[in-house]
Structure formats: structure tokens, C-alpha cells
Short mmCIF file of C-alpha atoms and ligand atoms in Angstrom, two decimals:
data_model
loop_
_atom_site.label_atom_id
_atom_site.label_comp_id
_atom_site.label_asym_id
_atom_site.label_seq_id
_atom_site.Cartn_x
_atom_site.Cartn_y
_atom_site.Cartn_z
CA MET A 2 0.03 -0.24 -0.10
CA THR A 3 1.05 3.25 -0.94
CA SER A 4 0.56 5.91 1.81
CA VAL A 5 1.76 9.66 1.50
CA THR A 6 2.66 11.80 4.60
CA ALA A 7 2.35 15.83 4.65
CA PHE A 8 5.17 17.90 6.83
CA LEU A 9 3.41 21.15 7.39
CA TYR A 10 5.46 24.00 7.69
CA THR A 11 5.79 27.72 6.68
CA ASP A 12 8.07 30.37 8.48
CA THR A 13 5.52 32.19 9.89
CA TYR A 14 5.81 29.39 12.35
CA LEU A 15 9.01 31.39 13.56
CA THR A 16 6.76 34.28 14.49
CA TYR A 17 5.43 32.00 17.36
CA GLN A 18 8.03 32.91 19.80
CA PHE A 19 8.58 34.64 23.03
CA GLY A 20 12.14 36.06 22.40
CA PRO A 21 15.50 34.64 22.71
CA GLY A 22 16.29 33.57 26.01
CA HIS A 23 13.12 31.74 26.16
CA PRO A 24 12.87 27.94 26.62
CA PHE A 25 10.49 27.75 23.82
CA GLN A 26 12.48 28.16 20.39
CA PRO A 27 10.35 27.64 17.27
CA LYS A 28 13.43 26.98 15.08
CA ARG A 29 13.30 23.17 16.19
CA GLU A 30 10.43 22.96 13.72
CA LYS A 31 12.87 24.03 10.64
CA TYR A 32 15.57 22.05 11.64
CA ALA A 33 13.20 19.11 11.58
CA LEU A 34 12.56 19.88 8.01
CA ASP A 35 16.13 20.70 7.14
CA LEU A 36 17.23 17.08 8.67
CA LEU A 37 14.30 15.40 6.64
CA GLN A 38 15.65 17.44 3.63
CA GLU A 39 18.83 16.14 3.78
CA LEU A 40 17.76 12.43 4.22
CA HIS A 41 15.41 13.06 1.04
CA VAL A 42 12.37 11.79 2.40
CA PHE A 43 10.34 14.30 0.15
CA ASN A 44 10.44 11.89 -2.72
CA GLY A 45 6.73 11.14 -3.44
CA LYS A 46 5.67 9.50 -0.52
CA ALA A 47 6.37 12.58 1.74
CA LYS A 48 5.74 16.09 0.99
CA HIS A 49 6.23 19.42 2.63
CA LEU A 50 3.33 21.58 2.26
CA GLU A 51 2.83 25.33 3.65
CA PRO A 52 -0.41 25.60 5.74
CA PRO A 53 -2.40 29.02 5.53
CA PRO A 54 -3.09 30.71 8.95
CA ALA A 55 -6.58 29.86 11.02
CA THR A 56 -9.23 32.49 11.08
CA THR A 57 -10.62 33.77 14.18
CA GLU A 58 -13.60 31.91 12.95
CA ASP A 59 -12.06 28.68 13.49
CA LEU A 60 -10.68 29.69 17.16
CA LEU A 61 -14.05 30.49 17.93
CA ALA A 62 -15.24 26.59 17.95
CA VAL A 63 -13.50 26.32 21.15
CA HIS A 64 -12.16 30.02 22.46
CA THR A 65 -14.00 32.58 23.73
CA LYS A 66 -14.07 35.68 21.97
CA GLU A 67 -13.38 38.00 24.83
CA TYR A 68 -9.74 35.73 25.11
CA ILE A 69 -9.00 35.99 21.40
CA ASP A 70 -9.61 39.91 21.50
CA TYR A 71 -7.04 39.91 24.55
CA VAL A 72 -4.44 37.97 23.09
CA GLN A 73 -4.99 40.15 19.66
CA ARG A 74 -4.46 43.41 21.99
CA MET A 75 -1.42 42.26 24.32
CA CYS A 76 0.58 41.06 21.27
CA ASP A 77 -0.20 44.38 19.57
CA GLU A 78 1.11 46.04 22.49
CA GLY A 79 4.19 43.32 22.81
CA HIS A 80 4.72 43.43 26.34
CA GLY A 81 3.53 41.64 29.40
CA TYR A 82 2.42 38.33 29.85
CA LEU A 83 -0.57 35.98 28.50
CA ASP A 84 -0.72 34.12 31.62
CA SER A 85 0.99 34.29 35.08
CA GLY A 86 4.20 34.41 33.91
CA ASP A 87 5.52 31.74 31.50
CA THR A 88 3.95 33.01 28.02
CA PRO A 89 5.20 36.55 26.93
CA ALA A 90 2.83 38.73 24.84
CA THR A 91 5.30 39.25 21.88
CA LYS A 92 4.84 41.23 19.09
CA GLY A 93 3.90 38.88 15.85
CA LEU A 94 3.19 36.31 18.22
CA TYR A 95 -0.83 36.26 17.35
CA GLY A 96 0.13 36.00 13.74
CA GLY A 97 1.85 33.19 14.64
CA ALA A 98 -0.44 31.70 16.89
CA LEU A 99 -2.88 31.65 14.09
CA SER A 100 -0.29 29.72 11.85
CA VAL A 101 0.38 26.94 13.73
CA VAL A 102 -3.36 26.27 14.40
CA GLY A 103 -3.63 26.70 10.44
CA GLY A 104 -1.07 23.74 10.28
CA SER A 105 -3.10 21.63 12.29
CA LEU A 106 -6.40 22.40 10.13
CA LEU A 107 -4.74 21.88 7.39
CA GLY A 108 -3.41 18.33 8.23
CA ALA A 109 -6.98 17.36 9.73
CA LYS A 110 -8.47 18.53 6.07
CA LEU A 111 -5.99 16.58 4.09
CA VAL A 112 -6.05 13.46 6.00
CA LEU A 113 -9.96 13.30 6.28
CA GLU A 114 -9.86 14.47 2.27
CA GLY A 115 -7.98 11.37 1.62
CA GLU A 116 -5.18 13.48 0.19
CA VAL A 117 -2.71 12.29 2.55
CA ASP A 118 -2.84 9.54 5.09
CA HIS A 119 -0.84 10.99 7.57
CA ALA A 120 0.22 14.30 8.12
CA PHE A 121 2.79 16.21 10.80
CA ASN A 122 2.38 19.91 12.19
CA PRO A 123 5.59 20.67 14.48
CA GLY A 124 4.03 23.99 15.16
CA GLY A 125 1.04 22.36 16.69
CA GLY A 126 0.29 20.42 19.92
CA LEU A 127 -0.18 23.41 22.13
CA HIS A 128 -1.92 21.36 24.64
CA HIS A 129 -1.99 23.49 28.06
CA ALA A 130 -4.13 25.95 26.42
CA LYS A 131 -7.35 26.32 27.93
CA ALA A 132 -10.73 28.20 26.20
CA ASP A 133 -10.18 31.19 27.71
CA ARG A 134 -6.62 31.37 28.92
CA ALA A 135 -3.03 30.77 27.72
CA SER A 136 -0.94 28.56 29.63
CA GLY A 137 2.78 27.14 29.23
CA PHE A 138 3.56 28.91 26.20
CA CYS A 139 0.45 27.63 24.70
CA VAL A 140 -1.88 30.61 23.26
CA PHE A 141 -4.47 28.76 21.01
CA ASN A 142 -5.20 24.72 21.58
CA ASP A 143 -4.69 23.82 17.93
CA ILE A 144 -5.54 20.06 18.81
CA ALA A 145 -8.94 20.95 20.07
CA VAL A 146 -9.50 23.62 17.35
CA ALA A 147 -8.76 20.86 14.88
CA ILE A 148 -11.30 18.03 16.88
CA ARG A 149 -14.29 21.01 16.64
CA TYR A 150 -13.24 21.07 13.02
CA LEU A 151 -13.53 17.04 12.16
CA GLN A 152 -16.75 17.04 14.18
CA LYS A 153 -18.42 19.88 12.59
CA SER A 154 -17.00 19.62 8.71
CA TYR A 155 -16.97 15.96 8.79
CA GLY A 156 -19.09 14.72 11.41
CA LEU A 157 -16.52 12.69 13.21
CA GLU A 158 -17.95 11.51 16.82
CA ARG A 159 -14.75 9.03 17.58
CA ILE A 160 -11.51 11.19 17.95
CA VAL A 161 -8.57 10.09 20.17
CA VAL A 162 -5.67 12.12 21.24
CA ILE A 163 -2.30 10.33 22.49
CA ASP A 164 -0.43 12.81 24.34
CA ILE A 165 3.18 11.82 24.82
CA ASP A 166 4.26 15.25 25.96
CA GLY A 167 6.49 15.21 29.00
CA HIS A 168 3.94 17.69 30.36
CA HIS A 169 0.34 16.75 31.34
CA GLY A 170 -2.05 17.75 28.52
CA ASP A 171 -4.57 19.81 30.64
CA GLY A 172 -6.07 22.16 28.28
CA THR A 173 -7.07 19.27 25.71
CA GLN A 174 -8.41 17.28 28.76
CA GLU A 175 -10.18 20.15 30.37
CA ILE A 176 -12.09 21.34 27.09
CA PHE A 177 -13.39 17.74 26.30
CA TYR A 178 -13.78 16.45 30.05
CA ASP A 179 -17.63 15.59 29.71
CA GLU A 180 -17.23 14.78 26.15
CA PRO A 181 -16.78 10.91 24.45
CA ILE A 182 -13.81 11.99 22.87
CA LEU A 183 -10.79 9.59 24.15
CA THR A 184 -7.83 11.95 25.26
CA ILE A 185 -4.79 9.66 26.51
CA SER A 186 -1.88 11.68 27.95
CA THR A 187 1.42 9.86 29.59
CA HIS A 188 3.74 12.77 31.25
CA ARG A 189 5.87 13.12 34.14
CA THR A 190 4.11 13.59 37.57
CA GLY A 191 4.57 16.20 40.32
CA ILE A 192 5.59 19.15 37.65
CA PHE A 193 4.02 21.65 35.56
CA PRO A 194 0.75 21.89 35.37
CA GLY A 195 0.06 19.60 38.54
CA THR A 196 -2.72 17.46 37.26
CA GLY A 197 -3.13 14.13 35.13
CA TYR A 198 -3.39 11.93 37.83
CA VAL A 199 -5.07 8.41 37.44
CA ASN A 200 -8.39 9.46 39.12
CA GLU A 201 -8.73 12.18 36.51
CA ILE A 202 -11.41 10.02 34.74
CA GLY A 203 -13.84 12.62 32.92
CA VAL A 204 -17.46 13.16 34.04
CA GLY A 205 -20.62 12.98 32.56
CA ASN A 206 -20.76 11.58 28.94
CA GLY A 207 -16.82 11.65 29.09
CA LYS A 208 -16.62 9.42 31.99
CA GLY A 209 -13.62 7.21 31.07
CA TYR A 210 -12.79 8.90 28.06
CA SER A 211 -10.02 10.94 30.37
CA VAL A 212 -7.21 8.71 30.80
CA ASN A 213 -3.53 9.90 32.63
CA LEU A 214 -0.43 7.91 33.10
CA PRO A 215 1.57 9.63 35.23
CA LEU A 216 5.26 8.89 35.17
CA PRO A 217 8.10 9.22 37.78
CA GLU A 218 11.18 11.04 37.08
CA GLY A 219 13.81 8.74 35.31
CA THR A 220 11.09 7.14 33.52
CA PHE A 221 13.19 5.17 30.92
CA HIS A 222 12.81 3.19 27.16
CA GLU A 223 12.11 0.06 28.95
CA ALA A 224 9.57 1.19 31.71
CA TYR A 225 7.83 3.85 29.48
CA LEU A 226 7.40 1.45 26.34
CA HIS A 227 5.91 -1.39 28.92
CA ALA A 228 3.50 1.38 30.31
CA PHE A 229 2.76 2.49 26.67
CA THR A 230 1.76 -1.09 25.41
CA GLU A 231 -0.18 -1.77 28.08
CA ILE A 232 -2.72 1.11 28.35
CA ILE A 233 -2.96 2.53 24.73
CA PRO A 234 -3.52 -0.01 22.12
CA PRO A 235 -5.96 -1.79 23.93
CA LEU A 236 -7.98 1.23 24.69
CA VAL A 237 -7.89 2.32 21.21
CA GLU A 238 -8.80 -0.99 19.64
CA ALA A 239 -11.93 -0.57 21.95
CA TYR A 240 -12.69 2.52 20.98
CA GLU A 241 -12.67 2.36 17.66
CA PRO A 242 -11.72 5.96 16.40
CA GLU A 243 -12.07 7.50 13.25
CA ILE A 244 -8.70 9.05 13.42
CA ILE A 245 -5.83 9.25 15.63
CA ILE A 246 -4.43 12.53 16.77
CA SER A 247 -0.99 12.43 18.56
CA GLN A 248 0.53 14.93 20.45
CA PHE A 249 4.01 14.28 20.02
CA GLY A 250 6.06 16.49 22.28
CA VAL A 251 9.58 15.06 23.08
CA ASP A 252 10.46 17.00 25.93
CA GLY A 253 10.38 13.44 27.74
CA HIS A 254 13.96 13.12 26.21
CA TYR A 255 16.67 12.65 28.69
CA LEU A 256 18.59 15.85 27.41
CA ASP A 257 15.33 18.08 27.85
CA PRO A 258 16.31 20.46 30.18
CA LEU A 259 12.72 20.96 31.83
CA VAL A 260 11.24 17.32 32.52
CA GLY A 261 13.52 14.72 33.86
CA LEU A 262 12.19 11.81 31.94
CA ALA A 263 14.89 9.42 30.59
CA LEU A 264 13.53 8.33 27.07
CA THR A 265 15.49 8.45 23.99
CA THR A 266 15.54 8.59 20.10
CA LYS A 267 14.90 5.08 20.05
CA THR A 268 11.77 5.37 22.43
CA TYR A 269 10.48 7.67 19.93
CA GLU A 270 11.03 5.97 17.12
CA GLU A 271 9.37 2.75 18.69
CA VAL A 272 6.11 4.87 20.00
CA SER A 273 6.09 6.01 16.50
CA GLN A 274 6.10 2.90 14.99
CA ILE A 275 2.78 1.64 17.22
CA ILE A 276 1.09 4.65 16.82
CA HIS A 277 1.44 4.37 12.94
CA ASP A 278 0.78 0.66 13.22
CA LEU A 279 -2.58 1.64 15.40
CA SER A 280 -3.49 3.94 12.86
CA HIS A 281 -3.38 1.74 10.10
CA SER A 282 -5.36 -1.24 12.07
CA PHE A 283 -8.38 0.78 13.82
CA ALA A 284 -8.58 4.37 12.32
CA GLY A 285 -8.44 3.52 8.57
CA GLY A 286 -4.74 4.58 8.59
CA LYS A 287 -5.93 8.31 9.53
CA LEU A 288 -2.96 9.80 11.59
CA LEU A 289 -2.55 13.64 12.63
CA VAL A 290 0.47 14.32 14.42
CA VAL A 291 1.13 17.61 16.05
CA GLY A 292 4.16 19.02 17.87
CA GLY A 293 4.48 19.78 21.27
CA GLY A 294 7.01 20.52 23.94
CA GLY A 295 10.90 19.96 23.49
CA TYR A 296 13.38 22.46 24.85
CA SER A 297 16.74 20.45 23.67
CA VAL A 298 16.49 22.16 20.24
CA GLN A 299 18.72 19.80 18.60
CA ALA A 300 17.48 16.85 20.43
CA VAL A 301 14.08 17.60 19.22
CA ALA A 302 14.96 18.07 15.60
CA ARG A 303 16.54 14.66 15.70
CA CYS A 304 13.44 13.25 17.65
CA TRP A 305 10.78 14.31 15.07
CA ALA A 306 12.87 13.87 11.88
CA ILE A 307 12.75 10.01 13.17
CA MET A 308 9.28 9.98 13.95
CA PHE A 309 8.28 11.60 10.65
CA ALA A 310 10.78 9.18 8.62
CA THR A 311 8.86 6.28 10.51
CA ILE A 312 5.47 6.87 10.03
CA SER A 313 6.05 8.14 6.03
CA GLN A 314 8.21 5.02 5.33
CA ALA A 315 10.01 7.64 2.95
CA LEU A 316 13.34 7.08 3.73
CA PRO A 317 15.40 6.11 0.87
CA GLU A 318 17.86 3.15 1.45
CA GLU A 319 21.26 5.62 0.36
CA SER A 320 19.85 8.00 3.62
CA GLU A 321 20.18 5.18 6.32
CA GLU A 322 23.43 5.87 7.34
CA ARG A 323 22.70 9.55 7.67
CA TYR A 324 19.42 8.14 9.41
CA ASN A 325 21.30 5.88 11.95
CA GLN A 326 23.40 8.99 12.72
CA LEU A 327 20.35 10.99 14.49
CA PHE A 328 20.23 8.25 17.21
CA ASP A 329 21.39 9.01 21.14
CA ARG A 330 24.09 6.95 21.45
CA ASP A 331 23.82 4.46 23.82
CA PHE A 332 22.12 5.83 27.19
CA HIS A 333 21.64 3.69 30.39
CA LEU A 334 19.91 5.24 33.56
CA LYS A 335 17.52 2.10 34.36
CA GLU A 336 16.45 2.03 38.07
CA LYS A 337 14.39 -1.03 38.95
CA ARG A 338 12.58 1.44 41.66
CA VAL A 339 11.49 3.51 38.67
CA PHE A 340 10.01 0.59 36.84
CA ASP A 341 8.24 -0.66 40.01
CA ARG A 342 6.77 2.43 40.28
CA VAL A 343 5.70 2.66 36.79
CA GLU A 344 4.15 -0.67 36.89
CA ASP A 345 2.26 -0.15 39.73
CA THR A 346 0.98 3.25 38.08
CA VAL A 347 -0.07 1.28 35.11
CA LYS A 348 -1.94 -1.57 37.52
CA ARG A 349 -4.01 1.23 39.44
CA LEU A 350 -4.93 3.01 36.04
CA LYS A 351 -6.11 -0.36 34.29
CA GLU A 352 -8.44 -1.21 37.11
CA ARG A 353 -9.91 2.36 37.03
CA VAL A 354 -10.32 2.74 33.50
CA PHE A 355 -10.54 -0.41 31.79
CA PRO A 356 -13.80 -1.96 32.90
CA LEU A 357 -15.32 1.46 31.74
CA HIS A 358 -14.18 0.15 27.72
CA ASP A 359 -15.25 -3.44 28.67
CA LEU A 360 -11.67 -4.44 29.01
CA GLU A 361 -10.23 -6.71 31.62
CA SER A 362 -7.75 -5.19 33.79
ZN1 LIG B 406 5.72 19.52 27.67
ZN1 LIG B 407 1.29 4.56 7.02
#
């Protein structure tokens, strides 16, 4: 089967920035594209497209008019913060925020129209943004805007979000907390934003559809993959999604300065493979990947290039040697105590959530 994967990026994404000293650096998105061009993946099986910006009308499906106007006004002035101190209002940020949301919307459209099978928007994944407020470097929640668009334009009802960012996807969870949109988040526990515990499972029609896998500091490759494979494939299979949206923040990488997990490029390659397989097995191949956190710029570019090469299967043979150079050299930090804690969390999560999906825990 021949499939096509789109990489969505335009230089306008670079205006989604908070200043030179800020951890969030959009140039990581361009570096990922540069690496993929160097690997010659854009050869038919993969293509690079430049998305148009979202409109304020698109945002209104999720965000309040008051909040959208506030962001625009603050960014025009170009000083102060949009939240309590993490997300500065810089000049040009509003346009950048519309641009990165536009990427997720175009990705959703291309996948649903069958023009591509998979799409990746490295500028998206802004999962902390709430309906009426910014949070944690996230201004507008492109994941939520894309979901509303898929519901409204294509009548989709069963959408799964697999959020592997090092932080809890609290904005996405909050927006869909009482709806049967399956939001799964794996993240470091005990850091920002302070939510994402096993007992947060949704309410009303959303009960059982918020799933949280909180991980201890130092969670490493084997422990992460064990937890991931125990929880996520069975839930996705039981849910029968019409599309998979993956928030692919890579701040769980061991070089990341903010998170404290110990994942590697190999972890991200295997997770990409699993998510890609799940999309073909249970979602007709429909897969939209968005970016997210990642504050070691070079590590982010490598992780995203590896993910994209994996889901697109567009790596030509002559690039394999260069591709292999993107991987971390051996990294070992494997404490049994960490594995045991992860295993205990997996057990508690399965007991709480699996029966709600008629799965045995
Ligand atoms: Zn993060
Ligand atoms: Zn595929």
C-alpha cells in the first residue's frame, strides 16, 4: 500500500516565539524540516506543504471571543504576559499563533479528504491552552480546534488524542472532560501543570474518556514502552477511532532541561511505529501528528525527523547511514525502583479505566 505523509511548515511559525532567552524556540521545527530534506524523504511518499493561517472564526469553535481579542490586543502592544508568567505577549505572536493552528487544521483536512494518509504539524500540539486562557507557552489549543473542525465538517464522533508530551495535556483534557473524546496523556508527574493523575477520568458523557498515565522522574525506555503498550493499544482498539491525533511533544527526552524523564530517540522511534500501526489497524490509516514541548533544540529536531521518517516510510536506502546518526548513543539509566513505580501506576490505571471500556484489567 502506498501512502503519503505531509510535513506542514511555513516560516510564519517562527513568529510563534517568546524571545531569545525563552525555552520555547520555534527554529527546532525548521531544523526538523532541514534534517528531513537532508535525508531526501520528500520524494513522493512524503511532501512538504505550507499551511495558511487559521481564522478567528476557526478559533471561536473552542476559544471565547473575549480571550481571542485579549490575545490580539496584548500582542499588538507587545509586552506583559498572557498567563501568570510563562507565556509572554510578543509582537507578531498572534499571527504566529494563527499560523500554527492553521497547520493542524490543514493536516486534519488533508487526512479526512484522503489527500494524504498522515500529516505532521510540528508547530502544533499546544495542549495547555484552555478555552479562555493561555498557559505554559500555549496560546490557542490547535488540537481542540482541529477536533471541533473534524466534528463539524466531517461529522466525526470518535477521535482519540494520544499525548506523549512530558507534561500533562491539561488544556485538551479540560475542553473535552465531559465528552466521549478519548484523550490519553502520558507525562512526568509532580511538575507543571500539576494535574494528570490516574483518578482524573472525565465526567458525565466523558466518564472513562480522560486517561492519565503519570510517570516518575527518570522513567526510561523499557519502563515507558511497557506502560505505553499495556495501556494505549487496548484502549484504542476498544474505542474504534475514526482518526488518531498524536501530540508528539518530545520534552521527555533525557536531554530536555525542563522535564526529567529519560526517554531516548529509540523510544520515540518505537512509539511512532506503534502509533502508526494503530492508525492502520483501527483508524483506516488516518493519523494527524502535532508537535508540542521540547527544549533541547537539536534533540527535538532529531526526534521529530525520526518520527516523520517512521510514519512516512519515505526514507530512501541511501540515507540510512545518515539516519542512523540521528540516534542517541547508548544511554543507560535504568533503576528498578522506577520500573516498579511505573508498573504500579499501570495497574491502578487499568483497574480504574479498563472496565469502563469493557476491557479486563
Ligand atoms: Zn511539555
Ligand atoms: Zn502509514
